[in-house]
Every structure is written in structure tokens, then in C-alpha cells.
mmCIF file of C-alpha atoms and ligand atoms in Angstrom:
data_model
loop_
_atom_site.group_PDB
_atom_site.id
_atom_site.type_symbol
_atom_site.label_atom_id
_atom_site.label_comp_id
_atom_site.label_asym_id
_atom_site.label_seq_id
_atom_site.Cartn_x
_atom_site.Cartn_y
_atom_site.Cartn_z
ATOM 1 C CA UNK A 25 3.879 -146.450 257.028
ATOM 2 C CA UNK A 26 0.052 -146.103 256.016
ATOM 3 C CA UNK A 27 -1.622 -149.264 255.190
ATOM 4 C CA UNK A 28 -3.683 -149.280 252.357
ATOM 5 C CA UNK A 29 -7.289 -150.560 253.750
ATOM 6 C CA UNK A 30 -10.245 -148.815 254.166
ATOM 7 C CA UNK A 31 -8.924 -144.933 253.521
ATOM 8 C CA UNK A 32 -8.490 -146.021 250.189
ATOM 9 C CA UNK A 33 -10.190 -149.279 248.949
ATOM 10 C CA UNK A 34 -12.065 -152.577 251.023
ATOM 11 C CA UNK A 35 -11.845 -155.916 249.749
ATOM 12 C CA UNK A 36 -15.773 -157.537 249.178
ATOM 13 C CA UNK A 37 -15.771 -160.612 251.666
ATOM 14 C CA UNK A 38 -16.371 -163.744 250.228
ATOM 15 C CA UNK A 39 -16.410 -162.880 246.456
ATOM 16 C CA UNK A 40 -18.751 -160.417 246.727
ATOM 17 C CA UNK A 41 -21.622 -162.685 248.129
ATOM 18 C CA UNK A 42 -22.873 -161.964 252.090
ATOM 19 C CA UNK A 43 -21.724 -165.524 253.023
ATOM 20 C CA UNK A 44 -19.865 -168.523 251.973
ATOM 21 C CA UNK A 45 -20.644 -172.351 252.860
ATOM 22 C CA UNK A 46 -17.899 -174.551 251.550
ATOM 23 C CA UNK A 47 -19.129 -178.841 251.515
ATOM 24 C CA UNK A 48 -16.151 -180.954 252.253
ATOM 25 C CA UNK A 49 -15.912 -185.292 251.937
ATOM 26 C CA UNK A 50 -14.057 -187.240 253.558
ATOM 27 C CA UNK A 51 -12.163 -190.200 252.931
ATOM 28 C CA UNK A 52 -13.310 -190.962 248.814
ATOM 29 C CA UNK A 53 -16.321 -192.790 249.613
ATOM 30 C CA UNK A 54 -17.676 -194.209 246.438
ATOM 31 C CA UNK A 55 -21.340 -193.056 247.454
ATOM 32 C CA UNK A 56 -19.564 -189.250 246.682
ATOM 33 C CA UNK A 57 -19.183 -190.403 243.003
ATOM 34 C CA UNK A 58 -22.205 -192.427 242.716
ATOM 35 C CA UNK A 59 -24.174 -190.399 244.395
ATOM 36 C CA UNK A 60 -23.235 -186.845 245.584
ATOM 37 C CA UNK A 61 -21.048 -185.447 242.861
ATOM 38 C CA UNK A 62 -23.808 -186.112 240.167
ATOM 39 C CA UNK A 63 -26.307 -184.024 242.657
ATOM 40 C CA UNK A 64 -23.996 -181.126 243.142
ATOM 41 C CA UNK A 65 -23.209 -180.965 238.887
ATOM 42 C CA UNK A 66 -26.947 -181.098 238.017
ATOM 43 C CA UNK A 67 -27.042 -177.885 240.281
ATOM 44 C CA UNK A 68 -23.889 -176.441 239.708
ATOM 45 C CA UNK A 69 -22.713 -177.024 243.072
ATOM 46 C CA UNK A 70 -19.044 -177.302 243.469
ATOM 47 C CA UNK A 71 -16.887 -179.045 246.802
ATOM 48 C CA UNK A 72 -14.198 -180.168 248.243
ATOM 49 C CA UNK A 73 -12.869 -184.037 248.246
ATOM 50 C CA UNK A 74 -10.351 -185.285 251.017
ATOM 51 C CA UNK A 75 -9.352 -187.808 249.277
ATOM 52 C CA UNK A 76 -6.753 -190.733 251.201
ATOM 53 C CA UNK A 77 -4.127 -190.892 248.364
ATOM 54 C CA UNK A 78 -2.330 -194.591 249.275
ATOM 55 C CA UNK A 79 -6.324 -196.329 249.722
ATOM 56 C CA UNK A 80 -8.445 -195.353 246.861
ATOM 57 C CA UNK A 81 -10.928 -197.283 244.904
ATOM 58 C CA UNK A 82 -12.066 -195.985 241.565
ATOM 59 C CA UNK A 83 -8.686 -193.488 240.759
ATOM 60 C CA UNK A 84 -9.685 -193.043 236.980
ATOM 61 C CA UNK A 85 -13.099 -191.373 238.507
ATOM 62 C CA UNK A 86 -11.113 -189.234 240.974
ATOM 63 C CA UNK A 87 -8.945 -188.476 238.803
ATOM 64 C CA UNK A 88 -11.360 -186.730 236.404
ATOM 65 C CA UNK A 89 -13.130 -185.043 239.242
ATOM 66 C CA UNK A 90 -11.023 -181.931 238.852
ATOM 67 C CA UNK A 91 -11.940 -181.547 235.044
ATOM 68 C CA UNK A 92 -15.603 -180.915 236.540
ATOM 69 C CA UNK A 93 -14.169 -178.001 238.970
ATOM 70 C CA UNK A 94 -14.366 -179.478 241.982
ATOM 71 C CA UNK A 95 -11.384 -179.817 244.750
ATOM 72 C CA UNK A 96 -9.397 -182.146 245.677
ATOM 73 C CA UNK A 97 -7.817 -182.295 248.786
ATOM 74 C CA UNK A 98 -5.323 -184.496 251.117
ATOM 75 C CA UNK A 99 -6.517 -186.602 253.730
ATOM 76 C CA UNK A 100 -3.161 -188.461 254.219
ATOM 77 C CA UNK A 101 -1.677 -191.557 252.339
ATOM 78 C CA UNK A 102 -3.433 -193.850 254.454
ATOM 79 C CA UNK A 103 -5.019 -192.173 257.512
ATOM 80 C CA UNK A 104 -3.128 -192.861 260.182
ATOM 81 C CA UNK A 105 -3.201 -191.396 263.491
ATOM 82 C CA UNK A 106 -1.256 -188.797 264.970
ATOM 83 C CA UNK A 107 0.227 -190.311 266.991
ATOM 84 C CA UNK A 108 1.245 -193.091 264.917
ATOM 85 C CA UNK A 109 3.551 -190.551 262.924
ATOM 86 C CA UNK A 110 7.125 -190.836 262.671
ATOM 87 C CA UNK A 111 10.237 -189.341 261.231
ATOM 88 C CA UNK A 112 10.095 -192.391 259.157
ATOM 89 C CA UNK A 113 6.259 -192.217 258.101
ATOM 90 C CA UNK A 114 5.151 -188.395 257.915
ATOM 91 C CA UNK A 115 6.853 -187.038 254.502
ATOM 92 C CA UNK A 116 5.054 -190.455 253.053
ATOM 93 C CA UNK A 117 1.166 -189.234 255.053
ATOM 94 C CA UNK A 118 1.919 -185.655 253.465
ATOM 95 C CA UNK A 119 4.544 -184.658 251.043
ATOM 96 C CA UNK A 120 3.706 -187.443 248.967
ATOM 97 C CA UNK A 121 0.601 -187.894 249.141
ATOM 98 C CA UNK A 122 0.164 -184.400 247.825
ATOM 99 C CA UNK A 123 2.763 -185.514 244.725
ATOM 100 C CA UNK A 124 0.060 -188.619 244.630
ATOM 101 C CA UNK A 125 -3.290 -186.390 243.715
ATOM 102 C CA UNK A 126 -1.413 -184.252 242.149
ATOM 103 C CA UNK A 127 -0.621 -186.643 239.784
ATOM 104 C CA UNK A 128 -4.361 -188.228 240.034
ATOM 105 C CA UNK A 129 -6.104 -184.905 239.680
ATOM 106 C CA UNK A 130 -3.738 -182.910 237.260
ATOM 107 C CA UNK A 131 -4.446 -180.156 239.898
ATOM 108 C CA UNK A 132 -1.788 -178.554 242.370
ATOM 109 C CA UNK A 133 -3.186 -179.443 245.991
ATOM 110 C CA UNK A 134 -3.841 -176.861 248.204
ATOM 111 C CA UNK A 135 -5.707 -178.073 251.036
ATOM 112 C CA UNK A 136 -5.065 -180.444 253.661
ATOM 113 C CA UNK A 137 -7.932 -182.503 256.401
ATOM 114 C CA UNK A 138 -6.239 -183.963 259.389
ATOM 115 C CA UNK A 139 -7.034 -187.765 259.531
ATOM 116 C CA UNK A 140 -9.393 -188.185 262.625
ATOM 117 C CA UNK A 141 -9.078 -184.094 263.706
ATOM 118 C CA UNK A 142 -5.788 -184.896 265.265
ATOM 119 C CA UNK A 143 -3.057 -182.026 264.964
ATOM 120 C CA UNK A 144 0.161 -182.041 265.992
ATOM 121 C CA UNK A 145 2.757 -179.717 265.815
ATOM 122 C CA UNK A 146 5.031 -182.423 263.918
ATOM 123 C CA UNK A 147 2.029 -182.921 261.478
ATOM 124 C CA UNK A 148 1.015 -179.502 261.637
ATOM 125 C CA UNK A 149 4.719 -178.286 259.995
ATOM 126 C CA UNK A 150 4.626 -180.867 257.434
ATOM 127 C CA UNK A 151 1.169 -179.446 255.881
ATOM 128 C CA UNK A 152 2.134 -175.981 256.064
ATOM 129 C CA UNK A 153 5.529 -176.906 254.096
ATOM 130 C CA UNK A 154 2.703 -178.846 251.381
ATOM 131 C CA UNK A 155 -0.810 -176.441 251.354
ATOM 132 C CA UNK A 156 -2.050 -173.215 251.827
ATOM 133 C CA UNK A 157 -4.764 -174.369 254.367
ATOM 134 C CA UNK A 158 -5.981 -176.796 256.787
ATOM 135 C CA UNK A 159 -9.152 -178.813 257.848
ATOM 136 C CA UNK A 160 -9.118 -179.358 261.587
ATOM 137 C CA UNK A 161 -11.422 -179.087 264.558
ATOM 138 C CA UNK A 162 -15.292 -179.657 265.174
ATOM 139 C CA UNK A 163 -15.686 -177.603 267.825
ATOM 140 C CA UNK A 164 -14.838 -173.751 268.934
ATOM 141 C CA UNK A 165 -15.296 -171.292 266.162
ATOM 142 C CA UNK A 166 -17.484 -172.803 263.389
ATOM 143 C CA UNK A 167 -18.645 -169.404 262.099
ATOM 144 C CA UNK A 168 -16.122 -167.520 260.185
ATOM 145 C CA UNK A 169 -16.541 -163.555 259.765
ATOM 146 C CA UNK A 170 -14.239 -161.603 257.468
ATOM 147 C CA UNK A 171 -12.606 -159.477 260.390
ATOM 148 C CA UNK A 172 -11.530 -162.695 262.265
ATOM 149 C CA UNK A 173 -7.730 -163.725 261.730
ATOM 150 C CA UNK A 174 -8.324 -167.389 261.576
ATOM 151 C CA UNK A 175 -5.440 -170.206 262.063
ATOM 152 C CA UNK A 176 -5.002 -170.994 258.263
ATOM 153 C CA UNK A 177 -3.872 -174.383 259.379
ATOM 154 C CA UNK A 178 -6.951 -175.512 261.817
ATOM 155 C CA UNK A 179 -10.043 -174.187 259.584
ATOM 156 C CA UNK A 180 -12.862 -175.561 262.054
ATOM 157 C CA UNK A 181 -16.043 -177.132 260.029
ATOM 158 C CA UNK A 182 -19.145 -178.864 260.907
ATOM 159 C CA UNK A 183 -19.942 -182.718 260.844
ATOM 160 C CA UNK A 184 -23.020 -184.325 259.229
ATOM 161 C CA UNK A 185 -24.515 -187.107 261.462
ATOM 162 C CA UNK A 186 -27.179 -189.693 260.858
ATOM 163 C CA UNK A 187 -29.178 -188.392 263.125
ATOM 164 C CA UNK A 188 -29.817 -185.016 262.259
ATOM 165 C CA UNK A 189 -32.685 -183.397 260.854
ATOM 166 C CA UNK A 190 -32.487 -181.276 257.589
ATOM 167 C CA UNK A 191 -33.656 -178.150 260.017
ATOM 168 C CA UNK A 192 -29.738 -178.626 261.894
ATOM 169 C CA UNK A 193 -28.225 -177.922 258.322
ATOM 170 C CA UNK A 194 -31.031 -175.186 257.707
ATOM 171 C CA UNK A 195 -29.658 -173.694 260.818
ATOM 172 C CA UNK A 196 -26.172 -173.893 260.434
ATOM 173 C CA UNK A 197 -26.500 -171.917 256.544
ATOM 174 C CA UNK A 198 -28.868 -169.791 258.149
ATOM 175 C CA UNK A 199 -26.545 -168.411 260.241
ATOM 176 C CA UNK A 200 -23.706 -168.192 258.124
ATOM 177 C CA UNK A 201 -25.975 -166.592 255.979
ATOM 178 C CA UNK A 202 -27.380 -163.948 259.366
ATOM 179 C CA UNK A 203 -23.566 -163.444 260.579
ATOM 180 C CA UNK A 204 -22.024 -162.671 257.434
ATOM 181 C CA UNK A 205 -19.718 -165.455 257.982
ATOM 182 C CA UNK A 206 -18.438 -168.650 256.369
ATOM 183 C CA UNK A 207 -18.713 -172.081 257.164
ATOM 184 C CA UNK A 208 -17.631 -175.779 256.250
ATOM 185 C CA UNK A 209 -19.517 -178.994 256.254
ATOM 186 C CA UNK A 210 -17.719 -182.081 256.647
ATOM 187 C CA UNK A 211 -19.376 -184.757 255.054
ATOM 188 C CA UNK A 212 -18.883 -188.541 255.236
ATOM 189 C CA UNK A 213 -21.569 -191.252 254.190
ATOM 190 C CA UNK A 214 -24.573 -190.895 252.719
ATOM 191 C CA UNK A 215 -27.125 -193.597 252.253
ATOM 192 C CA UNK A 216 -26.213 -196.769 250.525
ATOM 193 C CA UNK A 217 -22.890 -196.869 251.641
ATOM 194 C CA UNK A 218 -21.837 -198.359 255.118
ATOM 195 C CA UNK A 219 -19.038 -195.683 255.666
ATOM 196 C CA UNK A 220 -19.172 -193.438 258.667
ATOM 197 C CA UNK A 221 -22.393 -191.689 259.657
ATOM 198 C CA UNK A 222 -24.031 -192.040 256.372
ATOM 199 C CA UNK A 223 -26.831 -189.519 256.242
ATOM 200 C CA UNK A 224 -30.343 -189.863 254.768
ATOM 201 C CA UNK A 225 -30.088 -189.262 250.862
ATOM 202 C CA UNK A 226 -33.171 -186.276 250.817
ATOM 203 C CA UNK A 227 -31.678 -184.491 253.568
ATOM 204 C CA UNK A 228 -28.799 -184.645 251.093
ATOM 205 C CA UNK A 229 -30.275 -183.238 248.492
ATOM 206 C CA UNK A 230 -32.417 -180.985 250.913
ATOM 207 C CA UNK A 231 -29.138 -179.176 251.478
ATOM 208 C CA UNK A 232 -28.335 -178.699 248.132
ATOM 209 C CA UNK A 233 -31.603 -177.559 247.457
ATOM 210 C CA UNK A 234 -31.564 -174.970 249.800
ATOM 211 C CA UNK A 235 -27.728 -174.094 248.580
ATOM 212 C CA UNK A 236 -29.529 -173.336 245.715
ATOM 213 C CA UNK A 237 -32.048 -171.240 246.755
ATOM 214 C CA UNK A 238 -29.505 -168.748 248.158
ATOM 215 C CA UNK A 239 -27.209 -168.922 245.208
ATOM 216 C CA UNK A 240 -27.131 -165.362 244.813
ATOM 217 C CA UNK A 241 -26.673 -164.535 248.721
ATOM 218 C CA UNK A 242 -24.069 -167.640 249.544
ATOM 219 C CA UNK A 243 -20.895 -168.086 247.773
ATOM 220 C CA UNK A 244 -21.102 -171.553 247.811
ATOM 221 C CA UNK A 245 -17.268 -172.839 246.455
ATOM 222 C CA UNK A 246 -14.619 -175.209 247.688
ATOM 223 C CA UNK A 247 -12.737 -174.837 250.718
ATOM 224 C CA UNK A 248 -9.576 -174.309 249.098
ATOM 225 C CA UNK A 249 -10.943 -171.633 246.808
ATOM 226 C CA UNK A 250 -12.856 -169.674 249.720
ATOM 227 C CA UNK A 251 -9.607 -169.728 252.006
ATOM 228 C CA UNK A 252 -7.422 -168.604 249.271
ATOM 229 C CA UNK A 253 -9.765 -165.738 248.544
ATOM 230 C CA UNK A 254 -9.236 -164.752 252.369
ATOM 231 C CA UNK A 255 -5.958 -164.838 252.766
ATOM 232 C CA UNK A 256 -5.099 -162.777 249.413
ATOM 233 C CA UNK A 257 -7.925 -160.745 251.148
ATOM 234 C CA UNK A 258 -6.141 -160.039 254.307
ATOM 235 C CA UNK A 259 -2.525 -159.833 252.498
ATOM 236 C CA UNK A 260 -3.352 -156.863 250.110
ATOM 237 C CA UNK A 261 -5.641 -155.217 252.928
ATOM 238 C CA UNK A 262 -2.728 -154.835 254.913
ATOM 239 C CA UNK A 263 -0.073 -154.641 251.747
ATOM 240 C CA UNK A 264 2.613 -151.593 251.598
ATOM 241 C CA UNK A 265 1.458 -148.097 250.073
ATOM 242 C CA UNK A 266 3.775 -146.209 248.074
ATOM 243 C CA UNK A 267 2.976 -142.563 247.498
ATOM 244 C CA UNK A 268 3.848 -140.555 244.492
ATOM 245 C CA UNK A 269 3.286 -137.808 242.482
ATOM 246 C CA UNK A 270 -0.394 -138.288 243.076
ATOM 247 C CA UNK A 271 -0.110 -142.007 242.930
ATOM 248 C CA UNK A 272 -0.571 -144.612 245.804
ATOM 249 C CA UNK A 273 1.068 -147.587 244.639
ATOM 250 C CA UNK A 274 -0.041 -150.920 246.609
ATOM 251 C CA UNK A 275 2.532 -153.769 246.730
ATOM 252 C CA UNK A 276 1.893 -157.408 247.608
ATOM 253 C CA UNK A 277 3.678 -160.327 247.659
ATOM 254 C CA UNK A 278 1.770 -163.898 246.505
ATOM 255 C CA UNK A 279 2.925 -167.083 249.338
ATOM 256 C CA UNK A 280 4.263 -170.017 248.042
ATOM 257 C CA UNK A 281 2.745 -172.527 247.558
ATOM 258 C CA UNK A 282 -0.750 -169.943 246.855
ATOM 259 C CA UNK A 283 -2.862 -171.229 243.955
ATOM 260 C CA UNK A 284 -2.927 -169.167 240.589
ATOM 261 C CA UNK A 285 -6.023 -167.345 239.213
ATOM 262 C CA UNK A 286 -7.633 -165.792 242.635
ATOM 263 C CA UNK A 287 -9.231 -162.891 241.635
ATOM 264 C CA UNK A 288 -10.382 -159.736 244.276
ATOM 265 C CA UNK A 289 -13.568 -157.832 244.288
ATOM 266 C CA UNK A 290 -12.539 -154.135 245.933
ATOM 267 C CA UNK A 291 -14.185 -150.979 245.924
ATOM 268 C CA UNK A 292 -12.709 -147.943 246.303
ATOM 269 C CA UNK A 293 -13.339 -144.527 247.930
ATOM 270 C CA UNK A 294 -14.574 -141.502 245.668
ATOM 271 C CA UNK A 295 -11.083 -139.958 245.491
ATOM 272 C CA UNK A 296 -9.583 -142.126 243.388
ATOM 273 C CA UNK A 297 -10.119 -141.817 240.085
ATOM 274 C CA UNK A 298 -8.679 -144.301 237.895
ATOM 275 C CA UNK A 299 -6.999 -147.933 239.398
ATOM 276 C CA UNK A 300 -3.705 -149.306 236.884
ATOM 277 C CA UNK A 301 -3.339 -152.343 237.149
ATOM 278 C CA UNK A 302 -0.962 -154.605 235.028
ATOM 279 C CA UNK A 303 -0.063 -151.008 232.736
ATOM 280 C CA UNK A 304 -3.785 -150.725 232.030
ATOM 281 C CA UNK A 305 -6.674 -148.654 233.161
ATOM 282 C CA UNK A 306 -9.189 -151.355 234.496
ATOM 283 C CA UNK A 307 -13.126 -150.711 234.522
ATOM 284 C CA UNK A 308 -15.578 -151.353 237.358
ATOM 285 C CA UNK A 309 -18.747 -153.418 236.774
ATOM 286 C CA UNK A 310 -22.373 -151.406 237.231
ATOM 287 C CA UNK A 311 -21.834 -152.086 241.187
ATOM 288 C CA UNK A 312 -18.631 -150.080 240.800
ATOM 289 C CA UNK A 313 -16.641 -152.938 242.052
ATOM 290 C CA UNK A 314 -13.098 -153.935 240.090
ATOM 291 C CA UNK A 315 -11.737 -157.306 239.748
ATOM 292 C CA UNK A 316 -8.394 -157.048 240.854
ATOM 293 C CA UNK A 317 -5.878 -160.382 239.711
ATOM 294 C CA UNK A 318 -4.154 -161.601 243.124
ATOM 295 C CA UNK A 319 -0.972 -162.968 240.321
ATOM 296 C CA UNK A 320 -0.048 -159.422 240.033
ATOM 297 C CA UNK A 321 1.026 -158.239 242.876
ATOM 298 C CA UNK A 322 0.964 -154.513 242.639
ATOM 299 C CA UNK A 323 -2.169 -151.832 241.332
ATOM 300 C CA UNK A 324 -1.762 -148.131 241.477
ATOM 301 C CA UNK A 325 -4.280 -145.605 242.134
ATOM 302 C CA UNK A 326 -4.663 -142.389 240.858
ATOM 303 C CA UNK A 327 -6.104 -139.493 242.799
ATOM 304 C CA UNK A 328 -8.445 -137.170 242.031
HETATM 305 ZN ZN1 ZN B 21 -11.013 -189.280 257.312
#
């Protein structure tokens, strides 16, 4: 069976853009609604919020968070340890906590940190059975390039620290930006809150700044969002071709679980002349690239 990459179409990496740097928080600081979410609107900067659904301050505020297009994400029911999980405890520290923000944000939940980086294979089963994705180590991989075949469920990111300079987060979106790849921050504190590692509020918005600055280079969108994008990515490159009468007919099937509305970005090669997709003839943009709808599941080429 042929599959239906590069012969006859290729998937843009990360919508399009050379690179993608996703921001994550942790833990629904109040400094991330006082402070960071306000930054990141004023310049159209969107994230990703772990938020701990059984020990939250503020829920109104969460909850509205989603209107405003940003993410929100699990980070337990109340952030236990691994190894403090039980038969008795871990649909509560998952299942519903997911059922929690979902109800908070009016958004389906997607996304999943592990509480302190820990992963087990008990925990491990109980997010796949709940999101499409997972937050997990610090170390290892921390640049992701299109070709790689990541573990969905251990997504490796980066961690702010006090200490660091602005030039460290330079670095780390310069190189995303050099290797084509994507990357994820994990933030905690930022100044003028006590939590974890807080970070110095103009280094902050230094990063956003320079976010900014390579708008049109970086696709800079929530974790959930980029992963999605990827894994739709990888499902239709490799998807079943059905030939006919002149026709290649790609097939897909969406996951469970897989959030509505991701779009594609393909091109295709010169000898196809014409892509159907839900019964009509689609148009590409003046960069001859299509927007393909990931809900469909099927688009047919026509041949030259
Ligand atoms: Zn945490």
C-alpha cells in the first residue's frame, strides 16, 4: 500500500511558520492573572495554564481565561506525588479533574503536566484515557523537529529559573528558531509572588518582546494547539491512499479524545490538479498552500 506523503503532498510544520515556542504555567499562580496574562493579551500572545483543579484561588478569573483563547490544562486535583497515587486516589488526580476545568473553562481539556515531572506507568494510562498530550521531563530532547516521532505523553519543555539571564531564553528561541524545531517553556513565578522560582518581571516581558519580534517566523500558540497540529500532521502523512479512475483518495481517521477545528497547511506536487475536499473544489492561498480541515477525514486529489 503507497502512503500518501511526499509523492503527492507535505504537510507545512508548525502551521506554516519555521518554528513554534509554546509558554506553559504551572500551578494557577495568581501573579499569571495579575500579571502575565494581561502582558501576553496586550501582544497577542497566547499560552498554556496547568491549572491544579481541587486548589484554586480566583476560579471566576480562570474560568474566563478560555474566552480570551488561551489553554487550559490539568495539573492534577491537588498535586500529589507519584508515588502517593492509588487505586483509590488517581481517577480523582485525573479523570476528574479534567470534568473539573472542563466545567471551569467551558473548554474540553486536552493537555495534561505531570505534578513534580513524575511519570508513572499507572499515571501515565490514566492521562492517555483523559488528553491528547502530555507535559513531562526537563531534560533529554528539548528541541522538537517535525521528522522526530515524539512520546505524545512525555512532551519535554524547559524551566524558567530566577537566576537566569534574558540571553538563556534568547538562546533557547534562537535555536528553536535555527533548528526548525519546537519548544516549551515551563513557567512558574514571576516577581511579586513567592511561588516557585519567580523570575524577574522585565526578563518577563523581555521574552515576550522578543516573541514578538519573530511573530512572523515563530508560531507562537499553546501547547495543546501545537501538539494537536503534529499529530494530525503525522496521521494524514502516513494516512491510506485509495486510487481511482485518476483519483487518489486519502483517508484518515480523527483519535478520540482529538480537539475539533485543527486545520492543515499542505502543499502539493505539480501533478495534481485540483484537491476535493468535503464535495468541493478548495483554493490555495498566493503561497499555493491549502488549508485542509483535520474534522474531515478524507480529501481526494485529482491528477493531471
Ligand atoms: Zn506543579
Amino acid at each position: 500500500m503507497a502512503h500518501a506523503n511526499e509523492n503527492l503532498f507535505s504537510v507545512l510544520p508548525w502551521n506554516g511558520y519555521k518554528a513554534a515556542v509554546s509558554l506553559t504555567f504551572d500551578d494557577g499562580d495568581p501573579i499569571h492573572l495579575d500579571l502575565a496574562i494581561p502582558e501576553m493579551q496586550k501582544r497577542k500572545i497566547r499560552g498554556t495554564f496547568f491549572l491544579i483543579a481541587g486548589n484554586l484561588t480566583r476560579q471566576d478569573e480562570w474560568g474566563k481565561i478560555a474566552g480570551l483563547n488561551m489553554e487550559i490544562g490539568n495539573h492534577s486535583m491537588t498535586h500529589k506525588h507519584a508515588y502517593e497515587l492509588n487505586d483509590d486516589n488517581i481517577y480523582e488526580e485525573v479523570d476528574k479533574a479534567n470534568e473539573v476545568l472542563k466545567k471551569l473553562s467551558g473548554q474540553n481539556i486536552f493537555s495534561f503536566a505531570y505534578p513534580f515531572v513524575e511519570i508513572t506507568e499507572p499515571l501515565r494510562k490514566r492521562v492517555e484515557k483523559n488528553c491528547i498530550i502530555a507535559r513531562g521531563g526537563t531534560t533529554g530532547v528539548l528541541y522538537y523537529t517535525p521528522d522526530m516521532t515524539p512520546d505524545w505523553y512525555d512532551i519535554h519543555s524547559q524551566a524558567t529559573m530566577t537566576h537566569y539571564d534574558f540571553e538563556t531564553y534568547k538562546e533557547w528561541i534562537d535555536t528553536a528558531l535555527d533548528s526548525g524545531a519546537w519548544t516549551v517553556f515551563m513557567i512558574h513565578a514571576i516577581d511579586g509572588s513567592d511561588w516557585w522560582q519567580p523570575i524577574p518581571k522585565n526578563i518577563f516581558i523581555g521574552v515576550l518582546e522578543y516573541l514578538k519580534e519573530n511573530q512572523d517566523k515563530i508560531w507562537i500558540a499553546p501547547f495543546g494547539e501545537v501538539s494537536a497540529y503534529w499529530k494530525a500532521q503525522k496521521i494524514i502523512e502516513s494516512a491510506k491512499i485509495i486510487k481511482k479512475e485518476g483519483k487518489y483518495i486519502i483517508k484518515w481517521k480523527k483519535p478520540e479524545l482529538f480537539p475539533p477545528g485543527v486545520l492543515l497547511k499542505i502543499k502539493v506536487n505539480d501533478k495534481v490538479s485540483k484537491i476535493i475536499h468535503a464535495e468541493k473544489i478548495i483554493q490555495p492561498d498566493s503561497q499555493s498552500v491549502f488549508t485542509i480541515s483535520f474534522d474531515l477525514s478524507e480529501m481526494t486529489f485529482i491528477k493531471n
